[in-house]
Coordinates of C-alpha atoms in Angstrom, one line a residue:
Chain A
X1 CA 74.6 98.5 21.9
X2 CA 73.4 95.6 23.7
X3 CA 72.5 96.5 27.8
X4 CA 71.0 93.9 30.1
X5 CA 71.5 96.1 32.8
X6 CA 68.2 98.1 32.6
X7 CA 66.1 95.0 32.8
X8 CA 68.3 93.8 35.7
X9 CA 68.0 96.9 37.7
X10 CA 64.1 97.1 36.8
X11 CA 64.0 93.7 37.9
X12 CA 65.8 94.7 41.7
X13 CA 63.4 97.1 42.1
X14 CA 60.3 94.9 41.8
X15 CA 61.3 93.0 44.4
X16 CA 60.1 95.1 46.7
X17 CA 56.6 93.5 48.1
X18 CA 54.6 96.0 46.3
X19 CA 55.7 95.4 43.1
X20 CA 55.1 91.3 44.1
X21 CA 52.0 91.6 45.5
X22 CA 50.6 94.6 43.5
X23 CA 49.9 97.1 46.9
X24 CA 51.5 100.3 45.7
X25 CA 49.6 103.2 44.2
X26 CA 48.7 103.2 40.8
X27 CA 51.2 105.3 39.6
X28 CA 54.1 103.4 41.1
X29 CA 52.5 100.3 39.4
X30 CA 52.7 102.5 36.3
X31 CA 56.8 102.7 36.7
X32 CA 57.1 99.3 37.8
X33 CA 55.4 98.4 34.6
X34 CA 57.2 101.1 32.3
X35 CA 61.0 100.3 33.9
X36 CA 59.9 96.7 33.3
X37 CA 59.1 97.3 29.6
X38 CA 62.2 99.3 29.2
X39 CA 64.2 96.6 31.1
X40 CA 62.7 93.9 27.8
X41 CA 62.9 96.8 25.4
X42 CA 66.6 96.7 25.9
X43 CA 67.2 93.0 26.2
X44 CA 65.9 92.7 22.8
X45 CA 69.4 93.8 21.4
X46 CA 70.9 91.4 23.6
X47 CA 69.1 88.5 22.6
X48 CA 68.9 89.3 18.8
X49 CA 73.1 89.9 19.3
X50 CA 73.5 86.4 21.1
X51 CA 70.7 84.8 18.1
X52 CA 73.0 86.4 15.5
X53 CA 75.9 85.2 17.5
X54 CA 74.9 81.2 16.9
X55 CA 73.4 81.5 14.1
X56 CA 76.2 82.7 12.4
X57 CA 74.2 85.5 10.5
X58 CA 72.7 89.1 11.0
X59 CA 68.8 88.9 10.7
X60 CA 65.9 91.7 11.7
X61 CA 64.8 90.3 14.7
X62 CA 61.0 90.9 15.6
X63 CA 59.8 90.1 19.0
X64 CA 55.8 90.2 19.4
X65 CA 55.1 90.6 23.2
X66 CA 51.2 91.0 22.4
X67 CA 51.3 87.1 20.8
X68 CA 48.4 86.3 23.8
X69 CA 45.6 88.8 22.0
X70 CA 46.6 87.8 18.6
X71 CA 48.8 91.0 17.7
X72 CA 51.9 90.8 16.1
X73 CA 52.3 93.3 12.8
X74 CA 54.9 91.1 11.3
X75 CA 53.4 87.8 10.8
X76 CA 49.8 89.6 10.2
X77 CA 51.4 91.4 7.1
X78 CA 54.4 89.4 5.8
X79 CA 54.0 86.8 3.1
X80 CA 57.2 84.8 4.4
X81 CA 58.9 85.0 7.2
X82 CA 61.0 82.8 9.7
X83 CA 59.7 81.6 13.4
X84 CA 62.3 81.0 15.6
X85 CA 61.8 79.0 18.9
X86 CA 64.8 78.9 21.8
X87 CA 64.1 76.9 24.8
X88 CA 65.7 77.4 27.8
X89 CA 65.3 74.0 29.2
X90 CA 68.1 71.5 29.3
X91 CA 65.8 68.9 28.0
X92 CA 63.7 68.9 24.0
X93 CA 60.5 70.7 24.7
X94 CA 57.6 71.0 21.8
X95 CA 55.6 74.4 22.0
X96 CA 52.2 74.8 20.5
X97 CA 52.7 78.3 18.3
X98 CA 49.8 80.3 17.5
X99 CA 50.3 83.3 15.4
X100 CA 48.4 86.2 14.2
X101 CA 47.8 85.8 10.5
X102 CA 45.6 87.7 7.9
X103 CA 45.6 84.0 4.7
X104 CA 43.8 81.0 5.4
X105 CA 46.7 79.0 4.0
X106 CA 49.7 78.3 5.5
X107 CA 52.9 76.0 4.1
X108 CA 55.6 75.9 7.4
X109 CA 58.2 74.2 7.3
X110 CA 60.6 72.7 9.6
X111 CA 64.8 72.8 9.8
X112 CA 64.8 69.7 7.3
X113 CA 62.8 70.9 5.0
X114 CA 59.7 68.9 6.4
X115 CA 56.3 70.6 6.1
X116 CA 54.7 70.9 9.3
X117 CA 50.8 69.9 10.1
X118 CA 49.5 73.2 10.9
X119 CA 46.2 74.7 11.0
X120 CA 44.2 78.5 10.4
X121 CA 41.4 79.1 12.8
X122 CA 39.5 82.2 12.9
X123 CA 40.2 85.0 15.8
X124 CA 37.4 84.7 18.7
X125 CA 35.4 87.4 19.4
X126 CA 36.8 87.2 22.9
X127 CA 40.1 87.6 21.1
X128 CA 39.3 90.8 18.9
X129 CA 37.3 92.7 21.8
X130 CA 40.5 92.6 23.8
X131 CA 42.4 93.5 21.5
X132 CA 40.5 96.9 20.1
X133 CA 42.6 98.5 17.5
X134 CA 46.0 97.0 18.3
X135 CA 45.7 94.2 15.5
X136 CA 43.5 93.1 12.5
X137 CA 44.7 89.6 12.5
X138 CA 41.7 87.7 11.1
X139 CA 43.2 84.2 11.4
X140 CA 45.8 82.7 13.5
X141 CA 48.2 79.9 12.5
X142 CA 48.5 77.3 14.7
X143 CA 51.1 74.5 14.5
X144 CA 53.6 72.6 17.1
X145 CA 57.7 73.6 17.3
X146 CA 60.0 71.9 18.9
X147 CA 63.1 72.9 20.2
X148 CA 66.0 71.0 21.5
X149 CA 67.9 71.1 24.5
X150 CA 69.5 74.6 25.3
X151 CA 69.1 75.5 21.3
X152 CA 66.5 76.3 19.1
X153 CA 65.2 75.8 16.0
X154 CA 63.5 77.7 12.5
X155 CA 60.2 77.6 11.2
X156 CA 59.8 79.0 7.5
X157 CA 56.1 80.1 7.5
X158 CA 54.9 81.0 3.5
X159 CA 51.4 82.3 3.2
X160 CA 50.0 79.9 0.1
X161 CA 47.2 81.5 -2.1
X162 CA 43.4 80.4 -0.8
X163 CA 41.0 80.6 -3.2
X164 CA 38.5 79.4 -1.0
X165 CA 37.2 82.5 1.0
X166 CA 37.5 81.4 4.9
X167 CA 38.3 78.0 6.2
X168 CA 34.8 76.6 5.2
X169 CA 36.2 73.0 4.5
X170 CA 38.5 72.6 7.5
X171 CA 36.2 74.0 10.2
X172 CA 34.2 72.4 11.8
X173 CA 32.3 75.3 13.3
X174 CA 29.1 74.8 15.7
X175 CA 26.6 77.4 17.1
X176 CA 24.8 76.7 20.1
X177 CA 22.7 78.6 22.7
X178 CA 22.4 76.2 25.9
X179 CA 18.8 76.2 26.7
Chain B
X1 CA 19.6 73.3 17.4
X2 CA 19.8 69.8 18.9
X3 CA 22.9 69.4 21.1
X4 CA 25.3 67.4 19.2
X5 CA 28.4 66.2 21.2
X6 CA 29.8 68.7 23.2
X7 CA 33.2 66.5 23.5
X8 CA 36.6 67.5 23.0
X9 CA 39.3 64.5 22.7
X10 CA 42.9 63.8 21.8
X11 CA 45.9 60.7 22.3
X12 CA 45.2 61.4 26.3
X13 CA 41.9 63.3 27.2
X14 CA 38.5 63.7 26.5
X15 CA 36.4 66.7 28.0
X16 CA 32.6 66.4 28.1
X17 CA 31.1 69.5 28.4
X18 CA 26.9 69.5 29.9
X19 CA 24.8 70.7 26.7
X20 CA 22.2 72.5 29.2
X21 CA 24.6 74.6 30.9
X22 CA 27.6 74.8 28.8
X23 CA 30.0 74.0 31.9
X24 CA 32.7 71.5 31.7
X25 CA 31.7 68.2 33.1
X26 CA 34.0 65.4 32.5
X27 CA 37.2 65.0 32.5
X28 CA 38.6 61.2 31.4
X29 CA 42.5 60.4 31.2
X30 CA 42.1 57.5 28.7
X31 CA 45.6 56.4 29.3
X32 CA 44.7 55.3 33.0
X33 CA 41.3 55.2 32.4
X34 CA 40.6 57.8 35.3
X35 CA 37.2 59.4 34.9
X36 CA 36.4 62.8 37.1
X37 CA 33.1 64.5 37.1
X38 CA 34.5 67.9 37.3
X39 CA 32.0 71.4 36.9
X40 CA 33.9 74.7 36.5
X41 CA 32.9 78.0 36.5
X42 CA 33.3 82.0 37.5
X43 CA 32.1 83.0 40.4
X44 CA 32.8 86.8 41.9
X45 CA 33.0 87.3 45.7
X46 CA 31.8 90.6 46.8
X47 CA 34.5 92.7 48.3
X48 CA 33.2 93.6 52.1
X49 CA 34.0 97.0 53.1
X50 CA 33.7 96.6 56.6
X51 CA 31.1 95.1 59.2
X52 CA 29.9 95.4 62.6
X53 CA 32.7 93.0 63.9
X54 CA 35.4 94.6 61.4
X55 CA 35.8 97.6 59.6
X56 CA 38.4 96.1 57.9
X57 CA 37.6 96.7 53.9
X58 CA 38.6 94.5 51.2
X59 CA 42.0 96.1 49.4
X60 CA 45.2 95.6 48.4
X61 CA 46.6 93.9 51.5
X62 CA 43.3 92.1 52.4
X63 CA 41.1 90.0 50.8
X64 CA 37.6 90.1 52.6
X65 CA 34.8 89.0 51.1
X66 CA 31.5 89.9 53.2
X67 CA 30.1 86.6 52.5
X68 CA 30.9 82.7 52.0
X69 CA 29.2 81.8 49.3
X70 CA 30.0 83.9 45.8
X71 CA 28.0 84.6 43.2
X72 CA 28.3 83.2 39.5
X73 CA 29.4 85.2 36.8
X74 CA 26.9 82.9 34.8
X75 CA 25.3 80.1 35.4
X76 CA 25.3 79.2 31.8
X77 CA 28.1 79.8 29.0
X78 CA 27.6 79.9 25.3
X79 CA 28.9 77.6 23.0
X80 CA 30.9 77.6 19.6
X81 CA 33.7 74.6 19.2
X82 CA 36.3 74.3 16.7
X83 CA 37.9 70.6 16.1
X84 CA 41.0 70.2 13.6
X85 CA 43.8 67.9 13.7
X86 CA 46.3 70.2 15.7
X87 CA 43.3 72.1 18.2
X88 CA 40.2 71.4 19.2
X89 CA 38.5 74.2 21.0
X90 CA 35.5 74.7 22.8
X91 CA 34.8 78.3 23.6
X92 CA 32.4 79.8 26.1
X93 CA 31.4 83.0 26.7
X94 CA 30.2 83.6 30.3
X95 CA 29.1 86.9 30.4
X96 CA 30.6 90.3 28.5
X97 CA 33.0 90.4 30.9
X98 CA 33.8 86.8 31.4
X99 CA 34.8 83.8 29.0
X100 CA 37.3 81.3 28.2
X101 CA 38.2 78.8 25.8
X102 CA 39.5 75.0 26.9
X103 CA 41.7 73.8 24.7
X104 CA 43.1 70.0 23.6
X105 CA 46.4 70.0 21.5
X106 CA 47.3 67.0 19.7
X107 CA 49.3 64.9 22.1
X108 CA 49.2 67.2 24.9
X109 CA 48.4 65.5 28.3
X110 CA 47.2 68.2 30.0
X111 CA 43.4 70.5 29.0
X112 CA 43.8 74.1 28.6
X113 CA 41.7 76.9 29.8
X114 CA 42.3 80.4 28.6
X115 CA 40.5 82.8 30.4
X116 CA 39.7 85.9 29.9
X117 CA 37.7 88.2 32.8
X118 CA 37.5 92.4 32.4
X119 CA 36.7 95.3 32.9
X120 CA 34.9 93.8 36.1
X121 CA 31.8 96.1 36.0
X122 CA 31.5 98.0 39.2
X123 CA 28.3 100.5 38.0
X124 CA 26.7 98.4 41.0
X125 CA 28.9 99.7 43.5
X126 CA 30.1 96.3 44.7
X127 CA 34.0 95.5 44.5
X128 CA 34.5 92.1 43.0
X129 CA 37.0 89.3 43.3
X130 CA 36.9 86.9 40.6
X131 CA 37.5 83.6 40.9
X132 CA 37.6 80.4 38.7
X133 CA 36.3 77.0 40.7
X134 CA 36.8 73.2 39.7
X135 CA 34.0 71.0 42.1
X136 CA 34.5 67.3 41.5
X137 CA 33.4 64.4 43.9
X138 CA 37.2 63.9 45.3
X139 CA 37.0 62.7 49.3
X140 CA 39.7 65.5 50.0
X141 CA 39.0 65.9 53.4
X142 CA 39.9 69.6 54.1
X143 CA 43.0 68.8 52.4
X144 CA 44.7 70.7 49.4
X145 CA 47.9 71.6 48.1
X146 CA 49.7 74.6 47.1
X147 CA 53.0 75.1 46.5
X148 CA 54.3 78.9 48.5
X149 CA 57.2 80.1 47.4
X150 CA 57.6 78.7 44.4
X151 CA 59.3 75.8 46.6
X152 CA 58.3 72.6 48.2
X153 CA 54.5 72.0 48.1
X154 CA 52.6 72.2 51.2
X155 CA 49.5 70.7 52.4
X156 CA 47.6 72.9 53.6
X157 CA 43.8 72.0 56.1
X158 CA 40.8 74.4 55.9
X159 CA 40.4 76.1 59.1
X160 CA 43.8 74.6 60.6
X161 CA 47.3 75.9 61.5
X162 CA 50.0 73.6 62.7
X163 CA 51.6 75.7 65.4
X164 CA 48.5 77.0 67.1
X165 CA 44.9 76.4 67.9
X166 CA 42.9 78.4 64.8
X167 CA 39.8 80.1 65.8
X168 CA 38.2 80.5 62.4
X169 CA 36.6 83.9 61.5
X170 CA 37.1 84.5 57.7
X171 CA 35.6 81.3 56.0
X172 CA 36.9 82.1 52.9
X173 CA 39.9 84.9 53.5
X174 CA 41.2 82.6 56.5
X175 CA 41.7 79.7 53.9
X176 CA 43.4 81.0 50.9
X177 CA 47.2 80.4 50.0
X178 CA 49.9 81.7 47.8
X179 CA 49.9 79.7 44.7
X180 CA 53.0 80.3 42.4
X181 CA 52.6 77.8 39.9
X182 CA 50.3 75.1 40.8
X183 CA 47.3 74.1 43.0
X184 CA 45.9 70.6 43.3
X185 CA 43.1 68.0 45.3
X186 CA 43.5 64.8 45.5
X187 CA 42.3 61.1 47.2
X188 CA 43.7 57.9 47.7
X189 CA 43.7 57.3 44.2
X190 CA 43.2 60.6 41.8
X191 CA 44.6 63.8 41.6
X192 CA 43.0 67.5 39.7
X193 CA 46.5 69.3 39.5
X194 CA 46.4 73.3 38.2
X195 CA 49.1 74.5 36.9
X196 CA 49.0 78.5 36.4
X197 CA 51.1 81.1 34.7
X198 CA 51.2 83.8 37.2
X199 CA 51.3 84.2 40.9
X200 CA 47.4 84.0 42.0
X201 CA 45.5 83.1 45.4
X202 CA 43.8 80.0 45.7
X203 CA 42.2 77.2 48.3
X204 CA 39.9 74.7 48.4
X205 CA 36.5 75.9 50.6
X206 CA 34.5 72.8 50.0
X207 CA 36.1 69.3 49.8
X208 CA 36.7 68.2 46.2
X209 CA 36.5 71.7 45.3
X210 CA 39.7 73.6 44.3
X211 CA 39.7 77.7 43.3
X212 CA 42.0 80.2 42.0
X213 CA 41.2 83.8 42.2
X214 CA 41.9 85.8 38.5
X215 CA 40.8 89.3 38.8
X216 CA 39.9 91.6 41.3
X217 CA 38.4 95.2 41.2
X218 CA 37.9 97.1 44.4
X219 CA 36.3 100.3 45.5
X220 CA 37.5 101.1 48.7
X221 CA 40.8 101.2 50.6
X222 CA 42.1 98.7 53.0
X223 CA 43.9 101.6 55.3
X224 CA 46.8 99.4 55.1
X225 CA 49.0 101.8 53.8
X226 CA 48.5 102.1 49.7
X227 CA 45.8 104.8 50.4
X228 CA 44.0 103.9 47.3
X229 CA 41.5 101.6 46.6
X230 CA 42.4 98.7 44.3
X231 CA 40.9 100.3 40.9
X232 CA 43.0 99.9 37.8
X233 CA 41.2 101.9 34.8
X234 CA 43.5 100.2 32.0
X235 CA 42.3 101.4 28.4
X236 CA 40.1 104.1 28.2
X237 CA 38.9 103.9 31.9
X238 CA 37.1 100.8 31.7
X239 CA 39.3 98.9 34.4
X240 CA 41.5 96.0 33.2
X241 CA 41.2 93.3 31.1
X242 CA 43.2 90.0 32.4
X243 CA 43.8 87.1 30.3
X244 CA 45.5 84.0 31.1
X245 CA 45.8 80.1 31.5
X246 CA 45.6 77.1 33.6
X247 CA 46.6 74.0 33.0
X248 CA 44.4 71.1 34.0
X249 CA 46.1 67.6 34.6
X250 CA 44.4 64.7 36.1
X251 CA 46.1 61.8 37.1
X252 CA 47.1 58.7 39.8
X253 CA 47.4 60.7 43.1
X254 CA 51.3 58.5 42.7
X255 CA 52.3 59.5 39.2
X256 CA 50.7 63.3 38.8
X257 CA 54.4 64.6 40.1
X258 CA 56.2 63.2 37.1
X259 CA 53.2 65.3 35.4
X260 CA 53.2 68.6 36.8
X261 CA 57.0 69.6 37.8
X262 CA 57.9 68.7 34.1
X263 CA 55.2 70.8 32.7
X264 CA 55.3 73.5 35.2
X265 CA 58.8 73.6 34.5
X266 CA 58.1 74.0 30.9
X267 CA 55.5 77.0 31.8
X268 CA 58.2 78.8 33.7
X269 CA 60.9 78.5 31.3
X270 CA 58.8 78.8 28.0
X271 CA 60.7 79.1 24.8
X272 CA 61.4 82.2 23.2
X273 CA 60.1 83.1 19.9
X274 CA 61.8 85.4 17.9
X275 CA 60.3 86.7 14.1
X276 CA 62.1 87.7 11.4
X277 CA 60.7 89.0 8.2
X278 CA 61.8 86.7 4.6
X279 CA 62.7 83.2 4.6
X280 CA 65.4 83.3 6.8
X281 CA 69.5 81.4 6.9
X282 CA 69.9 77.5 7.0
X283 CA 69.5 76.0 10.0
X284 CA 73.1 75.1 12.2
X285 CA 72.2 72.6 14.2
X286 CA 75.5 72.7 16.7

């Protein structure tokens, strides 16, 4: 049930110069902003049809559009679960990931099997009052992807038990008040 | 606490940040051993709302500001900093409404600053336009770059027009540009290119200073049309909180292109990620 066609007519109607340059009333720039969500809403199925399509297999696509305040209710719950990174480009690009996680220990590993350097920092504060009660990620999992040209690649992210109780060893954490 | 090091470094870059005021300072490209003192900081400029030689307000259309000089969010920013092998993080808080974190990945050539500026408080009465400024000691000679229309870039003069003789009267509206993806100042030998993820405004009002304006919240209408003054509420009625990134290069003035069309390139055309719950199929690599 795949439709790109609501994002593409979304998209034709925000190029009209208020939707550009943000000089419409505020609830025009409400619909501009709702047909544009519905537009991605429905692109989903498209994309997750075409991701099935070369992978060769039927998964439950996730897509986590709130990844830049730390919010995404898959990786924040699951115990496993699969990153997969498309680029666009017609070149190999590596992309820093940072995802919302609730463990302080990560293993993620690559396509062959190769574990992946990766690193849990704590949520800023900046973070977490921007995000209000959308998320409770306490964590986020940073590590780099790459992807190759016009393809992607999979990430298998397993949280590993801690049984230290947060990050004390790795952080190096510093408090300061200029002045 | 005594100050310890306030220095961020990877493969490419350090960042020196000043221990009394929490700013940035220094930025060093250690593969060409290019060293720029370079201060950053919010500033707000207060929206006008008409004067004796204009009632032209501040709005959606227009960008006024009844003054040159803007005010600072803060003239200081707390510190906290977080250094691991992938990230290292320095994060300041400028005010409760205004903070950022500058990042260095491992490898990565370029220093990134999150930012993060709202619900711009308005129980002053003032409309605000925030903006995020870079001053370094580049000889730039009322010159900067912008690059309209997501297109060529052009280099654009304070107080100048090439196809007629400019009489100046908006110091700071009359020299802002489109900037679609990037921004930079250079001289003979160094260039500060800013690479951003949206559409902003941006100029350079003082040589060897560059600016990008991130957030604006207004109280009165520009009579241009939109009949409403620009005055988002976003969640719950506090006004709208913005967060988003530049990227900071600094490099030759003759090898920063090779820099920032490959990287803004990247920005535009970011990979996609996709979840999916379990540990997923084998990887096909055709």
């Amino acid at each position: 049930n795949a439709n790109s066609s609501v994002l593409r007519q979304a998209m034709g109607v925000a190029q009209h110069h208020d939707a550009v340059s943000g000089t419409a009333k505020q609830h025009v720039t409400n619909d501009y902003a709702k047909q544009l969500s519905s537009g991605w809403d429905a692109c989903q199925t498209v994309v997750s049809n075409a991701l099935a399509s070369i992978m060769g297999t039927k998964e439950n696509f996730i897509y986590c559009p709130y990844l830049n305040i730390s919010v995404c209710l898959l990786t924040e719950a699951a115990e496993t679960f699969m990153v997969i990174v498309y680029n666009p480009l017609a070149r190999p690009v590596d992309w820093n990931m940072r995802l919302p996680v609730n463990g302080s220990h990560y293993s993620v590993v690559d396509p062959n099997g190769q574990a992946v350097l990766n690193e849990v920092i704590p949520v800023s504060s900046f973070t977490q009052a921007v995000r209000r009660d959308r998320g409770y990620a306490a964590n986020e999992l940073v590590f780099r992807a790459s992807a190759p040209p016009l393809g992607y690649r999979t990430y298998s992210v397993s949280r590993r038990p801690g049984k230290k109780p947060a990050l004390a060893r790795e952080l190096k954490r510093l408090l300061y008040r200029p002045g | 606490a005594a100050p310890l090091s306030w220095t961020i470094q990877n493969e490419h870059l350090r960042v020196v940040f000043d221990p009394s005021t929490g700013l940035l300072k220094t930025i060093e490209n250690l593969d060409k051993n290019i060293s720029l003192p370079v201060s950053q900081n919010f500033f707000w400029y207060n929206a006008s709302t008409g004067n004796q030689e204009n009632n032209q307000a501040s709005g959606a259309y227009i960008f006024r500001p009844n003054g040159s000089e803007p005010f600072h969010v803060s003239q200081r920013a707390r510190l906290y900093h977080v250094k691991n092998q992938v990230v290292q993080e320095v994060y300041q808080n400028f005010s409760a409404w205004c903070s950022q974190v500058v990042r260095l990945y491992a490898g990565e050539p370029y220093v990134e600053l999150e930012w993060t500026v709202g619900p711009i408080p308005i129980q002053d009465g003032l409309g605000k336009e925030v903006i995020s400024r870079f001053e370094t000691n580049l000889q730039t000679d009322g010159l900067f770059y912008t690059d309209s229309n997501g297109r060529e870039i052009l280099e654009r003069r304070r107080d100048y027009r090439a196809t007629w003789n400019l009489s100046q009267t908006e110091p700071v509206a009359g020299n802002y540009y489109p900037v679609n993806s990037r921004i930079y100042i250079k001289d003979k030998k160094v260039q500060l290119t800013v690479l951003t993820d949206r559409s902003q405004g941006g100029s350079s009002i003082l040589d060897g200073s560059l600016e990008l304006m991130v957030h604006r919240r207004l109280l009165h209408d520009d009579a241009r049309g939109v009949g409403e003054p620009l005055l988002e509420p976003g969640d719950y009625h506090h006004g709208l909180v913005v967060r988003g990134r530049h990227l900071i290069l600094l490099d030759t003035a003759e090898s920063s292109a090779d820099q920032h069309r490959l990287r803004a390139q990247q920005e535009f055309m970011a990979p996609q990620v996709v979840f999916a719950p379990g540990g997923g199929p084998p990887y096909q690599p055709g």
